[in-house]
mmCIF file of C-alpha atoms and ligand atoms in Angstrom:
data_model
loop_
_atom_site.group_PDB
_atom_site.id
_atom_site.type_symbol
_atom_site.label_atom_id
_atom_site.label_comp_id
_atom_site.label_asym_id
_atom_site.label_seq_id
_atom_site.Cartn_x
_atom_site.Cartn_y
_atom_site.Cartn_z
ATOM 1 C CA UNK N 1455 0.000 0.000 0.000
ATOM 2 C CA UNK N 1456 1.557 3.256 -1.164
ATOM 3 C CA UNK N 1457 0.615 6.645 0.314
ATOM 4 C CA UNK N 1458 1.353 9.812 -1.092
ATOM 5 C CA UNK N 1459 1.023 13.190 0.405
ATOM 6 C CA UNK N 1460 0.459 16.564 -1.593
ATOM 7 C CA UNK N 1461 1.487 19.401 0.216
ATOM 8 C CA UNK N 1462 1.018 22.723 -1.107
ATOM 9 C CA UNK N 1463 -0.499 26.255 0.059
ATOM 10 C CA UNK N 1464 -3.713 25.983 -1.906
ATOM 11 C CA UNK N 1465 -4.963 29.418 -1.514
ATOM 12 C CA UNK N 1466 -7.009 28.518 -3.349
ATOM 13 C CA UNK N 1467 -7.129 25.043 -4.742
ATOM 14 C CA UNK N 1468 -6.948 25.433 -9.252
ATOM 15 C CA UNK N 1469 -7.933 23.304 -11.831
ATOM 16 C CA UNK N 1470 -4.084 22.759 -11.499
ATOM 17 C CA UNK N 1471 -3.966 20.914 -8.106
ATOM 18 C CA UNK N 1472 -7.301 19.529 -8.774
ATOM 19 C CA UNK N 1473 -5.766 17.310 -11.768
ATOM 20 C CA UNK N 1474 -2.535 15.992 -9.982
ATOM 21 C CA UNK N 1475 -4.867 15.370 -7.295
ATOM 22 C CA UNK N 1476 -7.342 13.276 -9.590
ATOM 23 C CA UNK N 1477 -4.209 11.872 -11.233
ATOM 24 C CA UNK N 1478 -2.045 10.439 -8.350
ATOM 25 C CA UNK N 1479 -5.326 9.218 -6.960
ATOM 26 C CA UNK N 1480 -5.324 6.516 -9.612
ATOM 27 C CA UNK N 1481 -1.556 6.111 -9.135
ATOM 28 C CA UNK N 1482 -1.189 5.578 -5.764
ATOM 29 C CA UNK N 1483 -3.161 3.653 -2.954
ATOM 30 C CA UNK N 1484 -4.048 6.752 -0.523
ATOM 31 C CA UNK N 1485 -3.848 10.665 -0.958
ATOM 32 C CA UNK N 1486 -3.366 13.175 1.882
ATOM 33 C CA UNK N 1487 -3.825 16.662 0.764
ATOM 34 C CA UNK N 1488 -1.857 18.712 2.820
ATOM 35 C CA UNK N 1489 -3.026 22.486 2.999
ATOM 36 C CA UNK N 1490 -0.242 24.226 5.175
ATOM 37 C CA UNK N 1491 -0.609 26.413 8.008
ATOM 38 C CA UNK N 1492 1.393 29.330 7.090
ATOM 39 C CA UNK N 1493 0.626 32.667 8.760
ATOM 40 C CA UNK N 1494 4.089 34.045 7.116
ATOM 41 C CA UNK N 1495 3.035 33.404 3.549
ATOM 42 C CA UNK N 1496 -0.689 35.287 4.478
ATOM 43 C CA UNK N 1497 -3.184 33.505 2.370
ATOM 44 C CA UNK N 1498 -5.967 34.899 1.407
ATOM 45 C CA UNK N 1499 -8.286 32.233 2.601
ATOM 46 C CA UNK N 1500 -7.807 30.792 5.995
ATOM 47 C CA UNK N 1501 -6.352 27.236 6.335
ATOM 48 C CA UNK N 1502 -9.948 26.252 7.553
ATOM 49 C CA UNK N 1503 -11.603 27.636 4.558
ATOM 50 C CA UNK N 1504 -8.768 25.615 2.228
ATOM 51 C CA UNK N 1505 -9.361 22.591 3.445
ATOM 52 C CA UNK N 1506 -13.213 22.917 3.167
ATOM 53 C CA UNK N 1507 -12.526 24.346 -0.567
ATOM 54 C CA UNK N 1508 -10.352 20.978 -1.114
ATOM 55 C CA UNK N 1509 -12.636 18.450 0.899
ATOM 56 C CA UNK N 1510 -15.680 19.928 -1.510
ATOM 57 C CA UNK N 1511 -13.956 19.492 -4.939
ATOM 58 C CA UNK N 1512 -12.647 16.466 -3.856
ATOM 59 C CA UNK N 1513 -15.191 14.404 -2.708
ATOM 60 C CA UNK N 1514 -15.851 12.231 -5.043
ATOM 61 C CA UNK N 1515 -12.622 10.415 -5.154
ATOM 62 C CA UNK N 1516 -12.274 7.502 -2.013
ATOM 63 C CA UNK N 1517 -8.695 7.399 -1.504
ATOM 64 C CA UNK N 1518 -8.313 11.357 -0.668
ATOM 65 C CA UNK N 1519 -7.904 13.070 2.349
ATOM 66 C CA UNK N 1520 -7.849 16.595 2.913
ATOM 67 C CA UNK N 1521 -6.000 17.709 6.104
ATOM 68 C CA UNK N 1522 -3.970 20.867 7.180
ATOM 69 C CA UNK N 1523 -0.619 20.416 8.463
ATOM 70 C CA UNK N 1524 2.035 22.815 10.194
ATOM 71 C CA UNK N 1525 5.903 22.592 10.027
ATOM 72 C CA UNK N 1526 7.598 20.417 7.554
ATOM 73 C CA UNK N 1527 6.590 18.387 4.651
ATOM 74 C CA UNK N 1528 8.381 15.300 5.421
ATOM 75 C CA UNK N 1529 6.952 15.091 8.943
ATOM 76 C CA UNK N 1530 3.499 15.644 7.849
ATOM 77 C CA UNK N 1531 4.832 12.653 4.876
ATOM 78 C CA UNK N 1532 6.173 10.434 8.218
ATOM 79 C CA UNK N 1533 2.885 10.855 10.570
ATOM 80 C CA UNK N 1534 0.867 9.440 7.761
ATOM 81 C CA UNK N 1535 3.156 6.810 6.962
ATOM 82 C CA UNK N 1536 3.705 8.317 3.814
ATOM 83 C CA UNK N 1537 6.359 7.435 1.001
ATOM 84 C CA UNK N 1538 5.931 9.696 -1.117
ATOM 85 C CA UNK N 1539 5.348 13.409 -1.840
ATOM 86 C CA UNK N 1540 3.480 14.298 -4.656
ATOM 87 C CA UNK N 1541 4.206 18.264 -6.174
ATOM 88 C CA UNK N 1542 2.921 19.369 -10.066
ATOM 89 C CA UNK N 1543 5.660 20.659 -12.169
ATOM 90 C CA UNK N 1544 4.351 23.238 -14.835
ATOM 91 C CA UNK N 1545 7.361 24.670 -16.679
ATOM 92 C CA UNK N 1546 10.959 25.103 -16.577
ATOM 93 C CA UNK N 1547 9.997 27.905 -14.290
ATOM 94 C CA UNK N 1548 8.859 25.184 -11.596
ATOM 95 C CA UNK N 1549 11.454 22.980 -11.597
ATOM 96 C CA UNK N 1550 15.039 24.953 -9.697
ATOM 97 C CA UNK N 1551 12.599 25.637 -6.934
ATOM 98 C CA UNK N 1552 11.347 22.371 -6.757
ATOM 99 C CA UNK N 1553 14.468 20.343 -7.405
ATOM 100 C CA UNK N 1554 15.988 22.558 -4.703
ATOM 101 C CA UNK N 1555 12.586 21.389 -2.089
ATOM 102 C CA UNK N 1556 13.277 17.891 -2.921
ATOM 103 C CA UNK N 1557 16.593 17.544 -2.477
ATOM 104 C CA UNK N 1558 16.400 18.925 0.628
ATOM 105 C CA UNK N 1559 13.131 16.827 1.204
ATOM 106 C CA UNK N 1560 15.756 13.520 0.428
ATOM 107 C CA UNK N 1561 18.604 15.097 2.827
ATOM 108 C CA UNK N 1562 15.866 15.377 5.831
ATOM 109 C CA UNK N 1563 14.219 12.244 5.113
ATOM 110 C CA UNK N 1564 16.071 9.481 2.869
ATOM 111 C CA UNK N 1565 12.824 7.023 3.062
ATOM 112 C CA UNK N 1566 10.530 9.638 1.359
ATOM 113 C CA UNK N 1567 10.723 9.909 -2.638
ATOM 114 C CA UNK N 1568 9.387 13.315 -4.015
ATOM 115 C CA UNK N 1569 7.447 12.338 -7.517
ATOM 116 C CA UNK N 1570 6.538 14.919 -10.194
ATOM 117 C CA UNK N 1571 3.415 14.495 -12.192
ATOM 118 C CA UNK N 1572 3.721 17.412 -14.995
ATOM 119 C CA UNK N 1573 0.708 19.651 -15.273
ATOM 120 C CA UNK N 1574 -1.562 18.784 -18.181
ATOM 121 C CA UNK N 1575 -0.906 21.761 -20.730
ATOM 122 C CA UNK N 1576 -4.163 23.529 -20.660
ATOM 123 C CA UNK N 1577 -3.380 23.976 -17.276
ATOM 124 C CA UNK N 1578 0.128 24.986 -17.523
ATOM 125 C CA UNK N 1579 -0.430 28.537 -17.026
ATOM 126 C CA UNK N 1580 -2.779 28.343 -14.138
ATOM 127 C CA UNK N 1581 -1.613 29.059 -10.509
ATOM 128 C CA UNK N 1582 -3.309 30.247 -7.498
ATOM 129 C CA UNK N 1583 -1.407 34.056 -7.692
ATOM 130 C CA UNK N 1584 -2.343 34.587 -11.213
ATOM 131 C CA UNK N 1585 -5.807 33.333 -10.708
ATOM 132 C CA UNK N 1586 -6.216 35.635 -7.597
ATOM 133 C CA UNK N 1587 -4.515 38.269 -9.558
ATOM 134 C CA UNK N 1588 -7.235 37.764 -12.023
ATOM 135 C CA UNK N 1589 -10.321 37.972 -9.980
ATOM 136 C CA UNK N 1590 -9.117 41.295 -8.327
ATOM 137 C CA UNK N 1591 -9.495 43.464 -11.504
ATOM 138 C CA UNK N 1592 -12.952 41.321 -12.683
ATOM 139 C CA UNK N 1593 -11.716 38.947 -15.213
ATOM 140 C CA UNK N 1594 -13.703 35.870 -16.000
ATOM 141 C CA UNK N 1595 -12.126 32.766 -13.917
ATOM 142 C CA UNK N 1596 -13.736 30.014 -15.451
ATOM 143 C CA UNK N 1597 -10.499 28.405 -16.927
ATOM 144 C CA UNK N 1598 -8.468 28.546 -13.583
ATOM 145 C CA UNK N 1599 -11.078 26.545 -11.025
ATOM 146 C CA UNK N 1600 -14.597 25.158 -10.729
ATOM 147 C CA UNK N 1601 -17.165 27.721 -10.463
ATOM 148 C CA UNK N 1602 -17.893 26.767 -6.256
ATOM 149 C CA UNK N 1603 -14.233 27.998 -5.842
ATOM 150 C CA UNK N 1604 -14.085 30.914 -8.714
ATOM 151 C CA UNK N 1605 -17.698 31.876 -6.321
ATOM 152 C CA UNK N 1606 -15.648 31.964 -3.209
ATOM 153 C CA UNK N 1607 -12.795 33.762 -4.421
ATOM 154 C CA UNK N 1608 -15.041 36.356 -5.704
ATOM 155 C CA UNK N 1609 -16.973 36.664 -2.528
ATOM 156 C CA UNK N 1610 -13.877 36.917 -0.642
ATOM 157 C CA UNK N 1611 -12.136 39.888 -2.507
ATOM 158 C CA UNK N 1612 -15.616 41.807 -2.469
ATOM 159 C CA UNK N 1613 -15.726 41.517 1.635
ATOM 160 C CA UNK N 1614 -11.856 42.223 1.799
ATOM 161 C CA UNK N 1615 -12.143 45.344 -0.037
ATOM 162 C CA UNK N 1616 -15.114 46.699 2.361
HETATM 163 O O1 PNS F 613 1.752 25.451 -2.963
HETATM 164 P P1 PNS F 613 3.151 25.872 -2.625
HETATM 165 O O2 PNS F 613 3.139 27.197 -1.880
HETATM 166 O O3 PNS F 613 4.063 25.865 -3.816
HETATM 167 O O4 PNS F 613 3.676 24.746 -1.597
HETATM 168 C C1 PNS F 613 4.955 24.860 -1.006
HETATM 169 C C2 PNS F 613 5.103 23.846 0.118
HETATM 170 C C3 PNS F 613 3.982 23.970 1.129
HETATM 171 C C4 PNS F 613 5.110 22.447 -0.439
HETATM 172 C C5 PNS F 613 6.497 24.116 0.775
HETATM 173 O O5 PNS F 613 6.585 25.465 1.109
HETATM 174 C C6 PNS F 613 6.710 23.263 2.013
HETATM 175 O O6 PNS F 613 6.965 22.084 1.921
HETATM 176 N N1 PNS F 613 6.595 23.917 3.182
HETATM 177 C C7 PNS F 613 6.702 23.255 4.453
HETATM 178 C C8 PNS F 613 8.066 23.546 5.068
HETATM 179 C C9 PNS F 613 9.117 22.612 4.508
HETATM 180 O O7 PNS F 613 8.979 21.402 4.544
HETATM 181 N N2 PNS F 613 10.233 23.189 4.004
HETATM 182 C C10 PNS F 613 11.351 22.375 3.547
HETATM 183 C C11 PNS F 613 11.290 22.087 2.090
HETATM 184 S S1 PNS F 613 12.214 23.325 1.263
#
């Protein structure tokens, strides 16, 4: 039985994560989301509200879990007996950063692989910052999430700006 975790900042959850999340899910046994608890990087959306966002667009697929998780990725991989850590990779862009997490992922924790699963190109552009970026000045959002979370994000920028 493999488990993977997917850690990421999800703020909020794209079409993006929603496909490697749909995609390891047929990969690998068991799935734990991991939304992190980050007050430095200030999300927009709370790390309650991410998880919700997650555990609604995911909840047709068994073998995920949606959690939050504080401190490092490895430990949140070890306390769910996890032996592997999922992360997208959309462009050359992604990948010095990423190598760079995963190497140091390998020094901190030998027994936990990292494995990349490469966006699907219509989705290549996508990320939560642009998307954000994109709802602030009006645009339509309908190619960067589902419409429950384009809603949300919406909502949320209209009650942040009051
Ligand atoms: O969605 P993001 O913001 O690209 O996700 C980044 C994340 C959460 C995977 C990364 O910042 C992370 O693993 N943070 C936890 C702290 C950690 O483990 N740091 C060591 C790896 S460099």
């Amino acid at each position: 039985m493999i488990t993977a975790v997917y850690p990421g900042s999800f703020d909020p959850a794209t079409y993006g994560h929603l496909d490697i999340i749909r995609r390891a899910s047929v990969s690998f046994d068991r799935i734990i989301v991991g939304v992190l608890n980050n007050s430095a990087k200030s999300p927009l959306f709370s790390v309650e509200e991410r998880v919700n966002i997650l555990k609604e667009a995911t909840r047709d697929l068994d073998n995920v879990t949606i959690v939050s998780f504080n401190g490092l990725s490895v430990n949140f991989a070890r306390e769910h007996h996890a032996q592997v850590i999922v992360r997208g990779l959309r462009a050359v862009t992604d990948f010095e950063y990423e190598l760079q997490m995963a190497q140091t992922n390998r020094v901190l924790a030998p027994d936990v692989d990292t494995v990349f699963l490469t966006t699907r190109l219509e989705y290549a552009y996508v990320s939560s910052t642009i998307m954000k970026e994109v709802a602030k000045f009006g645009g339509d959002l309908k190619s960067f999430a589902p419409k429950e979370i384009a809603d949300a994000l919406v909502e949320k920028i209209k009650r942040d700006k009051c």
